[in-house]
CSV table of C-alpha atoms and ligand atoms in Angstrom, one decimal:
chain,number,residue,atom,x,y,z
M,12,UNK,CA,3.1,40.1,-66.8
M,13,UNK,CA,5.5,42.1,-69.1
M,14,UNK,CA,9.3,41.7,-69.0
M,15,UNK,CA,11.0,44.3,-66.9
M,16,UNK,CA,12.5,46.8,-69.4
M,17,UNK,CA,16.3,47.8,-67.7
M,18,UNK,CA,15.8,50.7,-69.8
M,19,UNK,CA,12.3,52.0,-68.5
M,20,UNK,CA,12.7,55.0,-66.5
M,21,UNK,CA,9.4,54.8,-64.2
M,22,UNK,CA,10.1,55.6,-60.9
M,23,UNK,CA,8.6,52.4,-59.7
M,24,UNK,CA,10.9,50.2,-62.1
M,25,UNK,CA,11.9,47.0,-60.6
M,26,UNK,CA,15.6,46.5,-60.5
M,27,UNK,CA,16.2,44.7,-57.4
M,28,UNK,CA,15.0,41.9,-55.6
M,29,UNK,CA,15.9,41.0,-52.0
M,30,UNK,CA,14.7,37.8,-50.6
M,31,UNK,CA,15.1,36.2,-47.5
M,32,UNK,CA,14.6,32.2,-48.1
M,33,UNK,CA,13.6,30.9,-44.6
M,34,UNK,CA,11.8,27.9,-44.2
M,35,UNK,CA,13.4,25.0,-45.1
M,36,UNK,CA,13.1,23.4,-41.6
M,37,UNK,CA,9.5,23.8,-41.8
M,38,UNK,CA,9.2,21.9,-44.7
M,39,UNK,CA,11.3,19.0,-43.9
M,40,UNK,CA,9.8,19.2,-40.2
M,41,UNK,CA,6.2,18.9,-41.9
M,42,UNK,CA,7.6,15.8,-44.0
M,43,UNK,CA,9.2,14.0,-40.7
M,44,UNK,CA,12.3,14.4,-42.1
M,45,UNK,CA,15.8,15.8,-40.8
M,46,UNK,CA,15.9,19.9,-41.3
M,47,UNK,CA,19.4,18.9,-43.4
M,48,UNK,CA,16.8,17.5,-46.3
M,49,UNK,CA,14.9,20.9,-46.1
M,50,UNK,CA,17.8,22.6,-47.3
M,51,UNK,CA,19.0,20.6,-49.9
M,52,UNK,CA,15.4,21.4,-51.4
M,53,UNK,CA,15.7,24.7,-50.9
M,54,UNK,CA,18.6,24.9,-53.1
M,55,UNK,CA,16.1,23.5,-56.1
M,56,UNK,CA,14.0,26.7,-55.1
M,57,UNK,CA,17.4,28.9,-55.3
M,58,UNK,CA,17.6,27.8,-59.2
M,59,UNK,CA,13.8,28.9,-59.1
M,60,UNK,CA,14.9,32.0,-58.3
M,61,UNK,CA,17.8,32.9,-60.5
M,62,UNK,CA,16.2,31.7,-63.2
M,63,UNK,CA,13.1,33.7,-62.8
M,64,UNK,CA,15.1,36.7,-62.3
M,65,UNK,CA,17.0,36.2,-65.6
M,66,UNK,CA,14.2,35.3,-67.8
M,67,UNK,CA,12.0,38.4,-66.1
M,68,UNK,CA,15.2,40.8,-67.3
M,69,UNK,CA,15.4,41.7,-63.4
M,70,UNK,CA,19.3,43.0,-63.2
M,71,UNK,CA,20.4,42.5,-59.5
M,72,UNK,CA,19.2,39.6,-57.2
M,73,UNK,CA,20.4,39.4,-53.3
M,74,UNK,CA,19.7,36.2,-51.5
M,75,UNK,CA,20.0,35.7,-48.1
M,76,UNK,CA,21.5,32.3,-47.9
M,77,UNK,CA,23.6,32.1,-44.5
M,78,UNK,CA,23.3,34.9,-41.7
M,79,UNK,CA,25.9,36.1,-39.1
M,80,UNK,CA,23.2,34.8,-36.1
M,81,UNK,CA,23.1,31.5,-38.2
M,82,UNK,CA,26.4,29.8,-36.8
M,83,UNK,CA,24.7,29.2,-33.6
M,84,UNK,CA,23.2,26.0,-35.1
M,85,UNK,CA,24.4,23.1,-34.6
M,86,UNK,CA,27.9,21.5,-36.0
M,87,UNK,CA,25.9,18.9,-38.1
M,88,UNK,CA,23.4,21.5,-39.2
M,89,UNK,CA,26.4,24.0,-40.2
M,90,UNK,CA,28.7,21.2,-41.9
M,91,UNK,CA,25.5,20.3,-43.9
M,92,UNK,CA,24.8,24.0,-45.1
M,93,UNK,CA,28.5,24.3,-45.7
M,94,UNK,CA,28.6,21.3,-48.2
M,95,UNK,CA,25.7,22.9,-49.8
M,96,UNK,CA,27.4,25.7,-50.4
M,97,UNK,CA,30.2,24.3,-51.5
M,98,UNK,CA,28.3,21.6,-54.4
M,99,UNK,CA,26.2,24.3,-55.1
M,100,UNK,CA,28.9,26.7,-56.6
M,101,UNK,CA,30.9,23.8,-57.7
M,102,UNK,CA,27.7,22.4,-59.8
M,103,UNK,CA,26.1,26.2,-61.0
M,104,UNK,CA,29.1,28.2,-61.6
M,105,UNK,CA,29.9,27.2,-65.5
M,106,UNK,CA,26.3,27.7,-65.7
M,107,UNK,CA,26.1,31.0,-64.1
M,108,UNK,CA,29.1,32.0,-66.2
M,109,UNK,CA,27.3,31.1,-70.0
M,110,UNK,CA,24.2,32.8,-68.5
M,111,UNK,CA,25.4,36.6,-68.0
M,112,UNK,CA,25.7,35.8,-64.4
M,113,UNK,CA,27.9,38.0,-62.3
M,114,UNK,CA,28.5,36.0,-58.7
M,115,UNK,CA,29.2,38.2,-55.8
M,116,UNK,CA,29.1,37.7,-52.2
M,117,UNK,CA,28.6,39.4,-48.9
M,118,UNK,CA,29.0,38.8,-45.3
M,119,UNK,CA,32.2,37.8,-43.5
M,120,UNK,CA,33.6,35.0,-45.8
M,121,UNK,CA,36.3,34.9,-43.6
M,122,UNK,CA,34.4,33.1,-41.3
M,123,UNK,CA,33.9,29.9,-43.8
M,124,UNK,CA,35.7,27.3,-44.2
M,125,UNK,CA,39.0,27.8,-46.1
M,126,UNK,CA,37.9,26.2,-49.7
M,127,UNK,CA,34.4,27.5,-49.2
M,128,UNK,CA,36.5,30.7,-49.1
M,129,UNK,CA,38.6,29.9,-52.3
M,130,UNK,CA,35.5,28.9,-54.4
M,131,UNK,CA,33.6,31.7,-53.6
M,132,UNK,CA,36.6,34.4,-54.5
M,133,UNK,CA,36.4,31.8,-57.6
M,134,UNK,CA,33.2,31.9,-58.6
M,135,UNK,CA,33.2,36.3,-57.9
M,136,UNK,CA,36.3,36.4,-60.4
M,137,UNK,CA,35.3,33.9,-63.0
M,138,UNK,CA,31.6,35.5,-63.4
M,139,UNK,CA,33.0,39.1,-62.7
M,140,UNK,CA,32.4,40.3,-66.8
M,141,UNK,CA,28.9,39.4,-66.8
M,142,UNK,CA,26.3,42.0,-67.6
M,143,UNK,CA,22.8,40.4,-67.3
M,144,UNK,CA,22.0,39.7,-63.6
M,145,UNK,CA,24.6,40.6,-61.0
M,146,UNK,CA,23.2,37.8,-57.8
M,147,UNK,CA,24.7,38.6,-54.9
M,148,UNK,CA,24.3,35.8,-52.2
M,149,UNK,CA,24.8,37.0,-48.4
M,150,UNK,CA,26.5,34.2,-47.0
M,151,UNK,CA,27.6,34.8,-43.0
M,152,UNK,CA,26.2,38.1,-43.7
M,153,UNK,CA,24.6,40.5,-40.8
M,154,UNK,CA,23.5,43.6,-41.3
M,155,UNK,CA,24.8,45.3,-38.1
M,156,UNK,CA,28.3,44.0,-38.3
M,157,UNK,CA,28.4,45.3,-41.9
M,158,UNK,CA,27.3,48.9,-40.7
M,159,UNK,CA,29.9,48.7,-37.8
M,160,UNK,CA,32.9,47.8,-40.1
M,161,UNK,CA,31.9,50.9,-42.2
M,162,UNK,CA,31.9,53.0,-39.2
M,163,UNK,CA,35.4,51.9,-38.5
M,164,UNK,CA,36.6,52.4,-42.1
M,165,UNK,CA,35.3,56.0,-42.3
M,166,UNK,CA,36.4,57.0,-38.5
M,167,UNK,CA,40.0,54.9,-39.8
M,168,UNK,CA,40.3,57.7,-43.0
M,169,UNK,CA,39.4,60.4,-40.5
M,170,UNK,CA,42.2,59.3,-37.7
M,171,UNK,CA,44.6,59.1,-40.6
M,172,UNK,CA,43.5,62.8,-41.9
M,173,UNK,CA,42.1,61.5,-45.0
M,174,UNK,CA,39.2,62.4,-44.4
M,175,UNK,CA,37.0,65.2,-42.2
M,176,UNK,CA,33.8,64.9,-40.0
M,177,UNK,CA,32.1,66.3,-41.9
M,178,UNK,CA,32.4,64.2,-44.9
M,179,UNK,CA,30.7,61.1,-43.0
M,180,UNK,CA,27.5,61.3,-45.3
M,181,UNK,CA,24.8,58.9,-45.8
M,182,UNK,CA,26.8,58.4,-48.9
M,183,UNK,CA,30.6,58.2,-48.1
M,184,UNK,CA,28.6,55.3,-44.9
M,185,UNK,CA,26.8,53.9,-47.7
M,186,UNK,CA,29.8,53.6,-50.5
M,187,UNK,CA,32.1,51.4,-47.6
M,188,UNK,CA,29.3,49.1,-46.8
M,189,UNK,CA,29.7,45.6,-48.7
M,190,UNK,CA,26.8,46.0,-51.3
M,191,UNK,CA,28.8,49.3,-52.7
M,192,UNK,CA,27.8,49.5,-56.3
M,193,UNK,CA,24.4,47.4,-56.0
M,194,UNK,CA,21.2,49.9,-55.9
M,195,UNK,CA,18.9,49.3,-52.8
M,196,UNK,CA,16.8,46.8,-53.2
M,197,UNK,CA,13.0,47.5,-54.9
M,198,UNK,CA,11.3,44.8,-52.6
M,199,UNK,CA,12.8,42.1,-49.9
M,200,UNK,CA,10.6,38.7,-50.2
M,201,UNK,CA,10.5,37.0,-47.2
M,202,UNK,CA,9.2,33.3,-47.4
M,203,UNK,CA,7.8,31.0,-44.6
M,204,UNK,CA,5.3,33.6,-42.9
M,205,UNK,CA,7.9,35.2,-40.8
M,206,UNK,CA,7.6,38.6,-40.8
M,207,UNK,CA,11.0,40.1,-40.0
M,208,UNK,CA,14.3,41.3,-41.3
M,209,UNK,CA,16.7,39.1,-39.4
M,210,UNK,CA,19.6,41.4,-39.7
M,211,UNK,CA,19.3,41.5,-43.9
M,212,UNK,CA,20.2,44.9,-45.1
M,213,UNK,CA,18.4,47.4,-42.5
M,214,UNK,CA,20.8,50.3,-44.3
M,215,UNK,CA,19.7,49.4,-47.6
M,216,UNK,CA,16.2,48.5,-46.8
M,217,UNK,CA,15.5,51.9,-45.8
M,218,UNK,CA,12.7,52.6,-48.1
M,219,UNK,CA,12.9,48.8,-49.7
M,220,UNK,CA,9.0,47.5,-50.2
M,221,UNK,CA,8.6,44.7,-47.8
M,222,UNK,CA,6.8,41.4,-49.0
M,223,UNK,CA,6.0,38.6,-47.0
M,224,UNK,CA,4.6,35.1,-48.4
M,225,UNK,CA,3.4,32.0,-46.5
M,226,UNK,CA,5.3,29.8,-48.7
M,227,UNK,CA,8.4,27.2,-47.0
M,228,UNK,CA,11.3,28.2,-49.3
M,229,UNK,CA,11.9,25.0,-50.7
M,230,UNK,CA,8.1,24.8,-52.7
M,231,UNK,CA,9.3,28.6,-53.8
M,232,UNK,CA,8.7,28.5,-58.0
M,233,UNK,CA,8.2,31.0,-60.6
M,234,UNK,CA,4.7,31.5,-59.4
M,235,UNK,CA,5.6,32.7,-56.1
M,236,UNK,CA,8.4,35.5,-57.6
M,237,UNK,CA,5.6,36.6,-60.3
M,238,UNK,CA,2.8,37.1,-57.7
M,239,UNK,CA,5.5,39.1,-55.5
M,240,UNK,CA,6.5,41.5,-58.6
M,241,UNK,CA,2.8,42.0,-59.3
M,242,UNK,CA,2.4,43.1,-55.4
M,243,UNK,CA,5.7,45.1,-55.8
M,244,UNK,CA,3.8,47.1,-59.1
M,245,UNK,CA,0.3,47.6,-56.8
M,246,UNK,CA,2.4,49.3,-53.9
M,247,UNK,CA,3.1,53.2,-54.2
M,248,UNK,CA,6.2,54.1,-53.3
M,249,UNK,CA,6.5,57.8,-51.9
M,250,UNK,CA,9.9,57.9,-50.0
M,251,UNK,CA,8.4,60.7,-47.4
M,252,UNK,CA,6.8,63.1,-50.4
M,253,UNK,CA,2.9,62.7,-51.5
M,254,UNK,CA,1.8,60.9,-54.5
M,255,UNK,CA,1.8,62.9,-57.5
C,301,LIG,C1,16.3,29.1,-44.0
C,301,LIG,O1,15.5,28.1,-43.5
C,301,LIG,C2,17.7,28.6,-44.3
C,301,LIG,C3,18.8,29.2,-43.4
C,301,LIG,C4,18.5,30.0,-42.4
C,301,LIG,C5,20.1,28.8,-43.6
C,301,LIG,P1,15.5,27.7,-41.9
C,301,LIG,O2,16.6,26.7,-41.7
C,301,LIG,O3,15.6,28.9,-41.1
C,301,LIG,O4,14.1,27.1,-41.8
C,301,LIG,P2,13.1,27.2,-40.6
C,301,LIG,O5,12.9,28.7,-40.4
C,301,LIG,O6,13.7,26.6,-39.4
C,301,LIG,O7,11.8,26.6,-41.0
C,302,LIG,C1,17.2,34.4,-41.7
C,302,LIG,O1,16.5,33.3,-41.3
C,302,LIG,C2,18.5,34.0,-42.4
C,302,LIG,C3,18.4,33.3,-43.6
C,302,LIG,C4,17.2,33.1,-44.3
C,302,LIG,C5,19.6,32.9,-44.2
C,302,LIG,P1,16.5,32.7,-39.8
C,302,LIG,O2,15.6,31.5,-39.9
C,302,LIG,O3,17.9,32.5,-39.4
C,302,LIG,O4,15.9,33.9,-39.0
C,302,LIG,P2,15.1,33.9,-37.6
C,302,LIG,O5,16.1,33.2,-36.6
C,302,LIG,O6,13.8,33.2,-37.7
C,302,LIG,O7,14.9,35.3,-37.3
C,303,LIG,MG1,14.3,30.2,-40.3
């Protein structure tokens, strides 16, 4: 497989990848170990991913890493995934920052714990000139509340006057939405057999190629991302028009 030219101008050009990394409890489940193992594997398969994504020339990569149902776990399951988050940004970011990585995150941060907040607006600032990938990781993310707090920002700017009716478009909704400035992603990869979106982007996803693959996240390699772009390339996207 060729490396994806940012430059090509084919309709069908791959610019952003989506993926949904589920199944870490699986795989510990299948090993008889604690679901908290599973996830410290799957951030191996999270390296996989950024990696791959760099070396392929892909530009933006989103990964679902935390959702706003996701709290509803336990306390120990939580704590765990928050100590993950925090070595993880702690361990990748100098890394991230030599490699043309540009860190940003969506979902309601507020909702983390304080110095999960502060290395996260750390990590966003201290990548923010890179150029070569922008990764965006969703991280007590959910799609609906996202949508709602755009509603409310628009119907805000109209209260105040700032705004008319009839300027609520599918962009001016779009442009207050978190992922402003990302394109809509090309394909979401959902791993572990489940085939749903779990509140990940339904605005964005509008006409996103959906790919599912049996794989637990944490066995996810380069492999798995090259066999999704190559399904991504069969498909034929026609957004509501025929094929030409
Ligand atoms: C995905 O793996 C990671 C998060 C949701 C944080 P899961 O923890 O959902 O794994 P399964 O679906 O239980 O196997
Ligand atoms: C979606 O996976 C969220 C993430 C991968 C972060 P879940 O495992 O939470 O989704 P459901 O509960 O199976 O729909
Ligand atoms: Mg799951």
């Amino acid at each position: 497989m060729g490396i994806v030219n940012k430059n090509d101008l084919t309709p069908n050009l791959l610019r952003h990848v989506a993926i949904i990394m589920d199944g870490n409890g699986r795989w510990a489940s299948k090993r008889s170990m604690s679901r908290l193992k599973g996830h410290e594997q799957g951030a191996k398969a999270v390296r996989e991913a950024i990696k791959g994504c760099r070396e392929l020339g892909i530009p933006f990569l989103t990964l679902f890493a935390f959702s706003s149902e996701n709290w509803k776990r336990p306390d120990e399951e939580v704590n765990h995934l928050m100590g993950l988050f925090r070595y993880f940004i702690k361990r990748e970011l100098a890394e991230l920052k030599t490699a043309g990585v540009k860190v940003n995150f969506i979902g309601n941060i507020n909702k983390l714990p304080r110095d999960v907040q502060d290395l996260v607006k750390l990590a966003a600032s201290e990548t923010s000139h890179n150029t070569d990938l922008v990764l965006t990781i969703a991280l007590s993310y959910g799609s609906q509340a996202e949508i709602v707090n755009s509603a409310r920002k628009l119907a805000a700017l109209v209260q105040s006057g700032d705004m008319s009716v009839e300027d609520i478009t599918e962009a001016s909704l779009a442009a207050a939405l978190d992922t402003v400035g990302i394109p809509d992603p090309d394909f979401v990869l959902r791993t572990s057999g489940e085939k749903r979106l779990s509140n990940f982007l339904l605005w964005q996803c509008a006409y996103s190629e959906l790919i599912f693959q049996d794989v637990l996240w944490p066995d996810f390699n380069r492999d798995c991302l090259e066999k999704a772009i190559e399904e991504y390339y069969s498909r034929c996207r026609r957004y509501g028009a025929v094929s030409v």
